[in-house]
Coordinates of C-alpha atoms and ligand atoms in Angstrom, one line a residue:
X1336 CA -38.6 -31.6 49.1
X1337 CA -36.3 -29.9 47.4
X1338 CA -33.3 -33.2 46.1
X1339 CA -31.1 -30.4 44.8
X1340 CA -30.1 -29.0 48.4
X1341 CA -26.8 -30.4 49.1
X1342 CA -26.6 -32.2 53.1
X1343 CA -23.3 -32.4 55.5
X1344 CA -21.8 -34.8 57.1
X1345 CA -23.4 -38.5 57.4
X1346 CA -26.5 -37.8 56.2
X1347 CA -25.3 -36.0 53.3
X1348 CA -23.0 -39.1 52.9
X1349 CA -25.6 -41.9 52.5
X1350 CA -27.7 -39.3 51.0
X1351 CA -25.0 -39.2 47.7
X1352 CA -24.6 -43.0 48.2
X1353 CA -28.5 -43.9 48.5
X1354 CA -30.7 -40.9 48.0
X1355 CA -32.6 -40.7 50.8
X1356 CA -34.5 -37.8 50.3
X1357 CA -35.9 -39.6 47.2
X1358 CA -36.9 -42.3 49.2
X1359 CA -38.2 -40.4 52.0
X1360 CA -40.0 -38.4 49.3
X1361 CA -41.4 -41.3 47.6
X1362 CA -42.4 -42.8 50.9
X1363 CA -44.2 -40.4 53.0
X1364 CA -45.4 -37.7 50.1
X1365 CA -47.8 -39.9 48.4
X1366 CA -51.1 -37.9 47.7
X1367 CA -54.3 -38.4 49.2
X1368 CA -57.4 -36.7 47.5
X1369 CA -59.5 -34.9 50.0
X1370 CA -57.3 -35.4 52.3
X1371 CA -56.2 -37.7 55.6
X1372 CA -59.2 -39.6 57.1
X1373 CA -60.0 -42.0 60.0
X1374 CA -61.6 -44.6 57.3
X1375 CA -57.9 -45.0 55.4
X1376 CA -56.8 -46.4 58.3
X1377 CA -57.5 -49.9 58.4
X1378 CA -54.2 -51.1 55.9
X1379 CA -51.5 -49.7 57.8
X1380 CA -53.3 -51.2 60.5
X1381 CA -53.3 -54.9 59.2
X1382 CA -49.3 -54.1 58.3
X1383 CA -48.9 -52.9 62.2
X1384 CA -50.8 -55.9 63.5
X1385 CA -48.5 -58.5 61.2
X1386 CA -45.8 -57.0 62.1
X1387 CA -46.6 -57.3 65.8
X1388 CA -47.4 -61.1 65.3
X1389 CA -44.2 -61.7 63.5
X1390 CA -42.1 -59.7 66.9
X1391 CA -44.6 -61.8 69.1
X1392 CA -44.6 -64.9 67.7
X1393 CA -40.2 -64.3 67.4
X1394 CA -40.4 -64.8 70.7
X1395 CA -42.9 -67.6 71.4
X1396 CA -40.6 -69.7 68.7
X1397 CA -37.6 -69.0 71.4
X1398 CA -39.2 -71.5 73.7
X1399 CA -41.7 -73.4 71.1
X1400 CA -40.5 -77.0 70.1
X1401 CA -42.5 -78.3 67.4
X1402 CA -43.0 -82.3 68.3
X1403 CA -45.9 -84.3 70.3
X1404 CA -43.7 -84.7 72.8
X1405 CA -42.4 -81.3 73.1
X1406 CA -45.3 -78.8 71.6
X1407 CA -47.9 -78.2 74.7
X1408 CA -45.0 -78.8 77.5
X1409 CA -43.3 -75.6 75.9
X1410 CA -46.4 -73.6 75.2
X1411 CA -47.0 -74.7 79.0
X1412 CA -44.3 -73.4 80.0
X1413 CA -44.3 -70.4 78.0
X1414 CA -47.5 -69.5 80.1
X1415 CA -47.0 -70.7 83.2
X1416 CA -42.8 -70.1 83.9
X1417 CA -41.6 -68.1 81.5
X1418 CA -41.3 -64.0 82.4
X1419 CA -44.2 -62.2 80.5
X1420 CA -44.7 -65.3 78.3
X1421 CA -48.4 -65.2 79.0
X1422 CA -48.7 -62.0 78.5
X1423 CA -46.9 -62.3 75.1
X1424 CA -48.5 -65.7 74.2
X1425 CA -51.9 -63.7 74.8
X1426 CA -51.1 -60.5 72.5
X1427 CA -50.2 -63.5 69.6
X1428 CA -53.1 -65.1 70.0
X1429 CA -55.5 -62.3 70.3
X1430 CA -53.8 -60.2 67.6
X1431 CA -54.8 -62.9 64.8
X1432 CA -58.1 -62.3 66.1
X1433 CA -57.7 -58.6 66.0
X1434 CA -56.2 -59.1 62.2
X1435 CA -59.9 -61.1 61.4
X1436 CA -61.7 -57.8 62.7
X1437 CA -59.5 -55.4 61.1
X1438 CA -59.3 -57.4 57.4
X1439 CA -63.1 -57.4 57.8
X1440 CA -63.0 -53.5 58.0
X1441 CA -60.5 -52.8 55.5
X1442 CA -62.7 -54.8 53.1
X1443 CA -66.1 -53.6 53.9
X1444 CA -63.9 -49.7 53.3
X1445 CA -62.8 -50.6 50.4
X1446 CA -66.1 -52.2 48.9
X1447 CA -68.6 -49.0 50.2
X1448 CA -65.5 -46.7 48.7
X1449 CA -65.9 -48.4 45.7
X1450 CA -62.1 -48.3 46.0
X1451 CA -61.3 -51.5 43.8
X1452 CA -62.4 -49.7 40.7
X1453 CA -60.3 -47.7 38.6
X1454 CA -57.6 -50.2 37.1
X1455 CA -57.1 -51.6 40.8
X1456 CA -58.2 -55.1 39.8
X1457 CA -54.4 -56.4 40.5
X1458 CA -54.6 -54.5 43.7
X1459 CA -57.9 -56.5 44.8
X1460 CA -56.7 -59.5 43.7
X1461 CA -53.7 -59.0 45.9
X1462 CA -55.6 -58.0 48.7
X1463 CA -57.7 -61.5 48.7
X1464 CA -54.7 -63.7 48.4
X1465 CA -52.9 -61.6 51.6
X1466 CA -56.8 -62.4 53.1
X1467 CA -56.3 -66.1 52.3
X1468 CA -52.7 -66.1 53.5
X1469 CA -54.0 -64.6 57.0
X1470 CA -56.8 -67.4 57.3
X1471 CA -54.4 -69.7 56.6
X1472 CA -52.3 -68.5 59.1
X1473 CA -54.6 -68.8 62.2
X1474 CA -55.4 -72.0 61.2
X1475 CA -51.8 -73.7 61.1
X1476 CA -51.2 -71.4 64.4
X1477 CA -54.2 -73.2 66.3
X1478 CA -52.7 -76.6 66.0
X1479 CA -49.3 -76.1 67.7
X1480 CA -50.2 -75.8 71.3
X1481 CA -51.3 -79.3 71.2
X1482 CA -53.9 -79.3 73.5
X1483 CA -57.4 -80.5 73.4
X1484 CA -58.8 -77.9 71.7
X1485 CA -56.3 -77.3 69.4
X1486 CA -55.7 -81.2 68.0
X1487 CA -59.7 -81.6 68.0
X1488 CA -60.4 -78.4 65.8
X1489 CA -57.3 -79.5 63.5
X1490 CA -58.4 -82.8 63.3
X1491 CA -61.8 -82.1 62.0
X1492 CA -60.4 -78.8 59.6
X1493 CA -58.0 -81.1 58.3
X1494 CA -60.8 -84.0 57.9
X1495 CA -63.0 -81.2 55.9
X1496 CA -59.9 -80.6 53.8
X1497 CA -59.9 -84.5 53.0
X1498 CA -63.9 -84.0 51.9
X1499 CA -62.8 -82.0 48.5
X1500 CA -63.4 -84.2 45.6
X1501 CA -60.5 -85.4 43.8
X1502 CA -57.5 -83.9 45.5
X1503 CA -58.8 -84.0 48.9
X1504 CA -57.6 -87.1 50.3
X1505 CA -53.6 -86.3 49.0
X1506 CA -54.1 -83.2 50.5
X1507 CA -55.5 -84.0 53.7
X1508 CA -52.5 -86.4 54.1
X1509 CA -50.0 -84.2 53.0
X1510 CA -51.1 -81.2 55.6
X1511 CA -51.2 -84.3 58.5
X1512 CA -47.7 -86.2 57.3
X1513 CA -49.5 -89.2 57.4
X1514 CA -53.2 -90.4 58.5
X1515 CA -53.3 -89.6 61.7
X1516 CA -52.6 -86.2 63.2
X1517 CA -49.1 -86.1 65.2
X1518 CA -45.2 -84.8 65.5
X1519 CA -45.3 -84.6 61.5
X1520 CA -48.6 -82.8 61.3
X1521 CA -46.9 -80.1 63.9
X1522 CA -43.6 -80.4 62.1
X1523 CA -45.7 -79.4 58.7
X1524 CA -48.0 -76.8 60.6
X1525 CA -45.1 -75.0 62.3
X1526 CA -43.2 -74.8 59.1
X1527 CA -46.1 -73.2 57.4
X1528 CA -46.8 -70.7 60.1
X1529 CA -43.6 -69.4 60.6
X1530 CA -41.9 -69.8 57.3
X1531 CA -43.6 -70.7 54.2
X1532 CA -47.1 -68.4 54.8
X1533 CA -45.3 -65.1 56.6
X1534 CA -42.7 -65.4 53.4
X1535 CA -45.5 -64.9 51.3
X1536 CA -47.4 -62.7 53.4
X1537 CA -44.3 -60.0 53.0
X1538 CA -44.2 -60.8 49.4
X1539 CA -48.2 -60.1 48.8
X1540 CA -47.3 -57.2 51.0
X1541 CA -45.1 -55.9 49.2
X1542 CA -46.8 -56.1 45.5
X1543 CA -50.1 -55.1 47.1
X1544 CA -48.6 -51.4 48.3
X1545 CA -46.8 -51.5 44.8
X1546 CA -49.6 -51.7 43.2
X1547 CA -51.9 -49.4 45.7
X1548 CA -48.8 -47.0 44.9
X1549 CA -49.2 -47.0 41.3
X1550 CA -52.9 -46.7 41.0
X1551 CA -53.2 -44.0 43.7
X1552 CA -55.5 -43.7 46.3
X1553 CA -58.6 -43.5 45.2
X1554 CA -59.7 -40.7 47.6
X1555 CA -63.3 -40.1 49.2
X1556 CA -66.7 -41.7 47.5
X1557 CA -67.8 -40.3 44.4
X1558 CA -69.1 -40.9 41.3
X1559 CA -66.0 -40.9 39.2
X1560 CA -63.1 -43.7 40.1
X1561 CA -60.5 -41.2 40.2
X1562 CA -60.5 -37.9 42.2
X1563 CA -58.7 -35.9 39.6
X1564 CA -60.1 -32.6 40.6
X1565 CA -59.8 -32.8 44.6
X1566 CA -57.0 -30.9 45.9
X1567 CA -54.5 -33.6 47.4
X1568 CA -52.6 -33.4 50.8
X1569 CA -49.6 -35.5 51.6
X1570 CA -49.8 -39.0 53.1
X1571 CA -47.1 -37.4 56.2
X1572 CA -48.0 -35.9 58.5
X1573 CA -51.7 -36.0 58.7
X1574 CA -52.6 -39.7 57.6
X1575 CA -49.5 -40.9 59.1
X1576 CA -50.9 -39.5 62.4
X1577 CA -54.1 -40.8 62.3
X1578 CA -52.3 -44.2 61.2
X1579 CA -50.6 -44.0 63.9
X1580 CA -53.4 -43.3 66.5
X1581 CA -55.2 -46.2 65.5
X1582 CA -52.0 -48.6 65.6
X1583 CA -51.6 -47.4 69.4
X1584 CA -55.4 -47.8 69.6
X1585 CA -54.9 -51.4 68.6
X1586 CA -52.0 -52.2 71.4
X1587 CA -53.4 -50.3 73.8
X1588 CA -56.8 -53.1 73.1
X1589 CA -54.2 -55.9 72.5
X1590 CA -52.1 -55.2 76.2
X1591 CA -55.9 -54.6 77.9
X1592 CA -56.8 -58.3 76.8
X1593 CA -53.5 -59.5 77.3
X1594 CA -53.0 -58.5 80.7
X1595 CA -56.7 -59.1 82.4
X1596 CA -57.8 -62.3 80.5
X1597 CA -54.8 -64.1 79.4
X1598 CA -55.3 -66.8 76.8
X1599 CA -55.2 -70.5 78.2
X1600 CA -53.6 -73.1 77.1
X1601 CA -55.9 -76.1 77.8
X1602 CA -55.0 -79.5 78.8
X1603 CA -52.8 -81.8 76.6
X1604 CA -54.0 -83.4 73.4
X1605 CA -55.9 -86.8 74.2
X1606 CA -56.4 -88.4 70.7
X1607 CA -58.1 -90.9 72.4
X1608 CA -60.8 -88.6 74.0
X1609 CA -64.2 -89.5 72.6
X1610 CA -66.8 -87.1 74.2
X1611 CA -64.4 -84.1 73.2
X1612 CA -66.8 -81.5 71.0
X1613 CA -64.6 -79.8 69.0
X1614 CA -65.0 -75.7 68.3
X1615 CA -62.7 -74.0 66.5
X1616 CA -62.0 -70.2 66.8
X1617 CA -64.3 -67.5 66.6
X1618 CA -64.1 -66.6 63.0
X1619 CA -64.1 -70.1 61.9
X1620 CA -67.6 -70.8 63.6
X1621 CA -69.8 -69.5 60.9
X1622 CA -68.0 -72.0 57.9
X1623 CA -68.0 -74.7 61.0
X1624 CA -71.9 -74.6 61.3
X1625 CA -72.4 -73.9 57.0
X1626 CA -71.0 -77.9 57.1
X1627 CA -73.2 -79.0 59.3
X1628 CA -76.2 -78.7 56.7
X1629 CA -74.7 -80.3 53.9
X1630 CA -74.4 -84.1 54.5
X1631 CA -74.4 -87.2 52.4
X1632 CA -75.7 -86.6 48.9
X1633 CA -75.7 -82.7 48.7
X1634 CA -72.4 -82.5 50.4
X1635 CA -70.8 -80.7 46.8
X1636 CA -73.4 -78.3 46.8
X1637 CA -73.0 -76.7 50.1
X1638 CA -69.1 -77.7 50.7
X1639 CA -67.7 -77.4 47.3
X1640 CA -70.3 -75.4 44.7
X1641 CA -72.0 -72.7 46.7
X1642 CA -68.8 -71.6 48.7
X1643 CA -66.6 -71.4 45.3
X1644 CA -69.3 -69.5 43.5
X1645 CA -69.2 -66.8 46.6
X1646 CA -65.6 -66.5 46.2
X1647 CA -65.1 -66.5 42.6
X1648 CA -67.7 -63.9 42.4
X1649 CA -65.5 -61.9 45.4
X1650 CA -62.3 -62.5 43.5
X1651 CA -64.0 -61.1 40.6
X1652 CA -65.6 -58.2 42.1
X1653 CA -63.3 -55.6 40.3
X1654 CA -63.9 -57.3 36.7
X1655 CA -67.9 -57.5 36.9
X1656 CA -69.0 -54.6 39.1
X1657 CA -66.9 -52.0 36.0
X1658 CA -69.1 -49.3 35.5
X1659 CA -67.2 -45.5 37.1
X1660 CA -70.0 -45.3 39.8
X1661 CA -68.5 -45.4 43.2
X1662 CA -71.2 -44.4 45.4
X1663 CA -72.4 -47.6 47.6
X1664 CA -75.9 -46.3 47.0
X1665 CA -76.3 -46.7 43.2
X1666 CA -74.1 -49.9 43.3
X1667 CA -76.8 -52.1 44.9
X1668 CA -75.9 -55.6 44.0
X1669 CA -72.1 -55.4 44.7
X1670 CA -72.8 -53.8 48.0
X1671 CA -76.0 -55.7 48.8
X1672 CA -74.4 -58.7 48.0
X1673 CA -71.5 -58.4 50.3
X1674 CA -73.4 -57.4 53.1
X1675 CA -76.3 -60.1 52.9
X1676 CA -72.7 -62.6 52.5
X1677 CA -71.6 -61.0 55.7
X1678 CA -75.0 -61.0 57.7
X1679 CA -75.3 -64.3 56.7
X1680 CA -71.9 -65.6 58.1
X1681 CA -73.3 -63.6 61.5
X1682 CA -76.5 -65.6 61.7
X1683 CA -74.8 -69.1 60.4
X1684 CA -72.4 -68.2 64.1
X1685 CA -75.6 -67.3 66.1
X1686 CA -77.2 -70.5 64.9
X1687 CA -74.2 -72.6 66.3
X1688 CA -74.1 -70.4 69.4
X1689 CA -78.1 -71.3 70.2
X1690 CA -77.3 -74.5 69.0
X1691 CA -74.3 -75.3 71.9
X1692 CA -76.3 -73.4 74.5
X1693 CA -80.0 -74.7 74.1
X1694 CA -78.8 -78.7 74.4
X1695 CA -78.3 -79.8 77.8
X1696 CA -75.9 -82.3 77.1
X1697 CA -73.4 -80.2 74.6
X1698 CA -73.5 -77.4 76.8
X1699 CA -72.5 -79.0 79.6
X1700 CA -69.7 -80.9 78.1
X1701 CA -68.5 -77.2 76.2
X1702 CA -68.6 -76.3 79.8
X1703 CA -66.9 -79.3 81.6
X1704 CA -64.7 -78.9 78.4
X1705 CA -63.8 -75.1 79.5
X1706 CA -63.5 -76.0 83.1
X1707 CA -61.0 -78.2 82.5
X1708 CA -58.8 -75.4 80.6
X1709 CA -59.4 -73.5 83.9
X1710 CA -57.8 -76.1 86.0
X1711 CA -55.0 -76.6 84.0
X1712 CA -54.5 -73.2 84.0
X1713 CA -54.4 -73.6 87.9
X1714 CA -52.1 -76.2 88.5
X1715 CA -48.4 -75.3 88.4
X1716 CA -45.9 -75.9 85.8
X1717 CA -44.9 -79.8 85.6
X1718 CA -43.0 -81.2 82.5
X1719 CA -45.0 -83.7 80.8
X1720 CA -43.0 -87.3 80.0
X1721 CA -43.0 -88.0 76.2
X1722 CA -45.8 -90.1 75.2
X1723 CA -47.8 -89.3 78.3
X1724 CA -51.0 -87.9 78.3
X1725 CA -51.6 -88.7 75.2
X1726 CA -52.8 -92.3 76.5
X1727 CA -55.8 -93.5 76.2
X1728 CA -57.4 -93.3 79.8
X1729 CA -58.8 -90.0 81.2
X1730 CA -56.4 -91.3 84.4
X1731 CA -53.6 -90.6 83.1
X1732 CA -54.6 -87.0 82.9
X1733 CA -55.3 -86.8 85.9
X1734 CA -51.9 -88.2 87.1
X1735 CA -50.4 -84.7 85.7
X1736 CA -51.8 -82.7 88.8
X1737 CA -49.5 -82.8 91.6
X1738 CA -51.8 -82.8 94.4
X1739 CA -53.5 -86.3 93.0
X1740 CA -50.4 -87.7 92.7
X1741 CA -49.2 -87.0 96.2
X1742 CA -52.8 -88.4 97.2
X1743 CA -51.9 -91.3 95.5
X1744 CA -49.0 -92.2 97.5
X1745 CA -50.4 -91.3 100.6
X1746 CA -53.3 -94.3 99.7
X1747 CA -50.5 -96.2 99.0
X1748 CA -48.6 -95.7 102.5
X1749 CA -51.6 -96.0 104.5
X1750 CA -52.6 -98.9 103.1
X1751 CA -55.9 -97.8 101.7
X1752 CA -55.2 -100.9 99.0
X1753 CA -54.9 -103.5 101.5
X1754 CA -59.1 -103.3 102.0
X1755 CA -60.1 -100.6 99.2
X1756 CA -58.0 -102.8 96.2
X1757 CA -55.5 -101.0 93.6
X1758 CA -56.8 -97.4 92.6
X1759 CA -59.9 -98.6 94.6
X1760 CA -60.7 -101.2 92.5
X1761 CA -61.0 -105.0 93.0
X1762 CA -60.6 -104.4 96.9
X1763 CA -62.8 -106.6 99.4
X1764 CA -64.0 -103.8 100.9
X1765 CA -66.2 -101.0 99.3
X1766 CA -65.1 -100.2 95.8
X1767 CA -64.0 -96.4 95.7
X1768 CA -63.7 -95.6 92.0
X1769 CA -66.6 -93.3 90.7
X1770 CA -66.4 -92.1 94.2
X1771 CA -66.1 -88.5 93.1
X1772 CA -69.4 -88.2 91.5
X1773 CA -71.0 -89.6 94.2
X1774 CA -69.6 -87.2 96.8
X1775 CA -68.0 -83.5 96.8
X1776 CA -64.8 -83.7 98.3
X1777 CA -66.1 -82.2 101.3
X1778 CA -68.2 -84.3 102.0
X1779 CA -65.6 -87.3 101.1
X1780 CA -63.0 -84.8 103.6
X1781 CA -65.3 -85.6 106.7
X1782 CA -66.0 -89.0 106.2
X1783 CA -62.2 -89.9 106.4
X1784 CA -62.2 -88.3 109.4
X1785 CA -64.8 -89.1 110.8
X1786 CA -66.1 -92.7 109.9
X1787 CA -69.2 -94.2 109.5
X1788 CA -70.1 -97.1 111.7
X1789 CA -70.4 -99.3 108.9
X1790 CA -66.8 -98.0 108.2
X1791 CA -65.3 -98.4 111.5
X1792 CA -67.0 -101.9 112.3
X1793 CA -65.2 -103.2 108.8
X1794 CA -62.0 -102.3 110.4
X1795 CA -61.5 -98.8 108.6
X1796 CA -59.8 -96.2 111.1
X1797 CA -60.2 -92.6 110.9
X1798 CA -57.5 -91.7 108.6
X1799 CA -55.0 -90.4 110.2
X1800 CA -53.8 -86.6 107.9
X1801 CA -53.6 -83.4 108.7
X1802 CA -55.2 -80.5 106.6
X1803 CA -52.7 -80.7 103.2
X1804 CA -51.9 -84.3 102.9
X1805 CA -56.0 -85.1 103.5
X1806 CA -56.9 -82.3 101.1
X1807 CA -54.3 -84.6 98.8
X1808 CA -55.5 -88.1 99.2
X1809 CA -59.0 -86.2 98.7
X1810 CA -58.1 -84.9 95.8
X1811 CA -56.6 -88.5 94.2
X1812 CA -59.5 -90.2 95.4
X1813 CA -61.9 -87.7 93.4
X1814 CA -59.6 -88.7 90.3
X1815 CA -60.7 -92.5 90.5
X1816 CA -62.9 -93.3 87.9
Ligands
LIG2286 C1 -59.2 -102.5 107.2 C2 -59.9 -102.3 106.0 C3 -59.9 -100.8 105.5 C4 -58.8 -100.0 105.3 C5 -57.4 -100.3 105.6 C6 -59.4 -98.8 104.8 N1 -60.7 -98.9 104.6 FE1 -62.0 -97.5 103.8 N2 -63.6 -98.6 104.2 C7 -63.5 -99.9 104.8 C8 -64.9 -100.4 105.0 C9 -65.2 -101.8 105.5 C10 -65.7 -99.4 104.5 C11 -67.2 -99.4 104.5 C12 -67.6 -100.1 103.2 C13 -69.0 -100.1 102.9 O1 -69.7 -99.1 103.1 O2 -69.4 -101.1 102.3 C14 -64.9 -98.3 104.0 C15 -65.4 -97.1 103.5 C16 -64.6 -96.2 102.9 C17 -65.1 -95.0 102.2 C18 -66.5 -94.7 101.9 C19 -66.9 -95.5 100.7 C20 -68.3 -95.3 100.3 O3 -68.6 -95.6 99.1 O4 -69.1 -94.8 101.1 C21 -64.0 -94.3 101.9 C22 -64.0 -93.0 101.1 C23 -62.8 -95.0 102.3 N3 -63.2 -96.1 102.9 C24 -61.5 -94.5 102.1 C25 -60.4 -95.2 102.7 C26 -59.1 -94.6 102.6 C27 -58.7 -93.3 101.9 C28 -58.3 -95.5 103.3 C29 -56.8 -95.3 103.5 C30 -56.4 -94.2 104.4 C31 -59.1 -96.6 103.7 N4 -60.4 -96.3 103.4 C32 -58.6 -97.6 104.4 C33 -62.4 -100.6 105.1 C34 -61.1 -100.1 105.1

């Protein structure tokens, strides 16, 4: 561009007062060796996605209140009530997966390009702390809906936090607040996720394109770092396009997801929940299973040693792989080592997959675990009391579904008590709690109405309900436990 031209009117005004052609210049002419490529792409598209979480998650904190009492009401209610809340609460939550995919990609691009060598160990260092930064925020994220799932797989991330020699019981307690997980642990987690982390997210953003800016790219694999000889093209229009393609690519994934499986929100936190297996997201699966191998004495090796030594030697890749070679091919041992690191992480998340689906018993509580997010899901909006739910009986879970509690005052009004006892217990006729695993409600459905003799000769009437309030007292007497 040519910054001697002289521009009229506005633009020629802020142009003398800010130079934008300079800065227009300095932002889109950057030049790429060899040209604009699909495999460039993945950088701009971990800024697009951030910046999409930060819009997304803007909104979610409109309606989000950070407390035990508050926390899984609002995200509740951000799902079930509030206009395209699911659908936004769904492109949050999948995006941070979609940012685990695309870091992954933009790493493995920039370790077979060899791309970190050249005086770009600042640049790689920058990269891996922005990689932390992201990690560290999906895990604050996954605590603040409160439910189940989220306070079980904090609960135990936090607990492997408090495992690190040394500092990790201080730390452990100042990530939870105090010993137990609860409002101060989501006070602390919130903060972090929406202030402290994205502030230094934008920071490690901004030093890491300073310093891609002032090494250059590196350009297309060869055996020298820098592509001095290749003729250059600008960064606009033709990488910007392709940057662009793939950012719509990445929405157009994102909205797909969004709109046909929105993500649940599962049933309230129940600290008091024993059988509750905890499983925390996707890409935390593979470090989830790694701890399960390491207990009692050679708990430092696997927790502490092994898993520093892989990341030190990471961090350092820049500062020991220094030779000019950039073709993957003759760098064996940085590129081997990477992807037998990777492959590893794969089969350590296959192990735990076989694992949960070859025992009977986990399986089927993961499953009654996942069914119970799916009837959450079903029931409609109700706003929890504070402290409730969070009790220590599996009843009052229960109690949050409507249709149990109508039931329950329809046992009430008929009288049910005066022969079946309080919540069916302590009655002097038949007991009725653990009635529900005895019978489907079906079954439970024509008994009522149609009584055995055994029934009728103790004095027990057909009860006398039509369709939706027998469906109701069904459904509270299925609840009993
Ligand atoms: C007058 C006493 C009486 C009242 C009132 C009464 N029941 Fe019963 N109910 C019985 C007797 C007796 C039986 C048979 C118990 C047995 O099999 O030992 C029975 C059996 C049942 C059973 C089958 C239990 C089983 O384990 O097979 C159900 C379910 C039941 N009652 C539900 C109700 C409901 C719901 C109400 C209120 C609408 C109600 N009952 C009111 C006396 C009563």
């Amino acid at each position: 561009m040519n910054n001697k031209k002289q521009h009229a009117g506005f633009y020629g005004w802020l142009e003398r007062r800010i130079g934008i052609d300079q800065m227009m210049h300095e932002a889109l002419d950057e030049p790429i060796p060899g040209g604009a490529r699909l495999a460039y792409v993945f950088g701009s598209g971990l800024l697009f996605l951030f910046l999409s979480q930060v819009i997304t998650g803007l909104a979610l904190a409109l309606y989000y209140v950070p407390s035990t009492d508050h926390a899984h009401t609002t995200v509740a209610y951000i799902s079930k009530v509030v206009a395209a809340g699911e659908f936004l609460r769904s492109l949050h939550a999948y995006g941070s997966s979609a940012i685990i995919v695309v870091l992954l990609l933009h790493v493995l691009q920039t370790v077979f390009y060899g791309s970190y060598k050249g005086r770009r160990e600042l640049l790689w260092i920058s990269g891996c702390v922005l990689a932390t930064l992201m990690f560290a925020m999906a895990f604050t994220g996954y605590l603040l809906p409160w439910d189940q799932k989220a306070y079980f797989a904090t609960a135990v991330g936090t607990n492997i936090v408090g495992e690190v020699p040394g500092i990790g019981g201080k730390l452990e307690l100042l990530m939870r607040g105090g010993p137990a997980l609860g409002t101060l642990t989501i006070s602390r987690f919130f903060v972090a996720h929406v202030l402290l982390i994205p502030g230094m997210i934008f920071a490690f953003v901004a030093l890491h394109v300073f310093f891609f800016r002032k090494a250059g790219a590196a350009g297309p694999i060869s055996a020298k770092p820098r592509n001095s000889g290749l003729p250059t093209t600008p960064f606009y229009p033709g990488q910007v396009i392709i940057d662009m393609a793939f950012a719509l690519a990445l929405i157009a994934v994102l909205s797909l997801l969004a709109h046909f499986f929105p993500f649940p929100v599962g049933p309230r936190a129940n600290p008091a929940d024993s059988t509750y297996l905890p499983r925390p997201e996707w890409y935390y699966i593979p470090v989830f299973q790694w701890l399960k191998y390491w207990e009692g004495s050679r708990a430092f090796l696997g927790v502490v040693l092994i898993p520093a030594v892989i990341v030190l030697l990471f961090v350092l890749l820049p500062f020991l792989d220094r030779g000019a070679e950039r073709r993957p091919w003759r760098r064996p041992i940085p590129v081997g080592g990477v992807v037998i690191v990777l492959l590893g992480l794969a089969g350590l998340g296959w192990a735990s997959h076989s694992q949960d689906t070859k025992d009977p018993s986990i399986a089927s509580q993961l499953h009654r675990q996942d069914e119970a997010v799916v009837q959450y899901m079903k029931q409609p909006f109700k706003p929890e009391e504070s402290g409730g739910g969070a009790t220590a009986t599996g009843e009052a879970k229960e109690s949050a579904n409507p249709m149990v509690q109508a039931g329950e005052k329809l046992y009430q009004d008929n009288l049910c008590s005066a022969c079946h006892g309080v919540a069916g217990k302590g009655g002097i006729a038949a007991p009725l709690s653990g009635i529900g695993s005895r019978m489907s409600s079906q079954q439970l459905q024509t008994l009522l109405t149609n009584p055995t003799p055994k029934m009728t000769g103790g004095g027990m009437p057909p009860v006398p309900l039509k369709d939706g309030q027998l469906k109701q007292l069904v459904a509270y007497l299925m609840s009993l436990k």
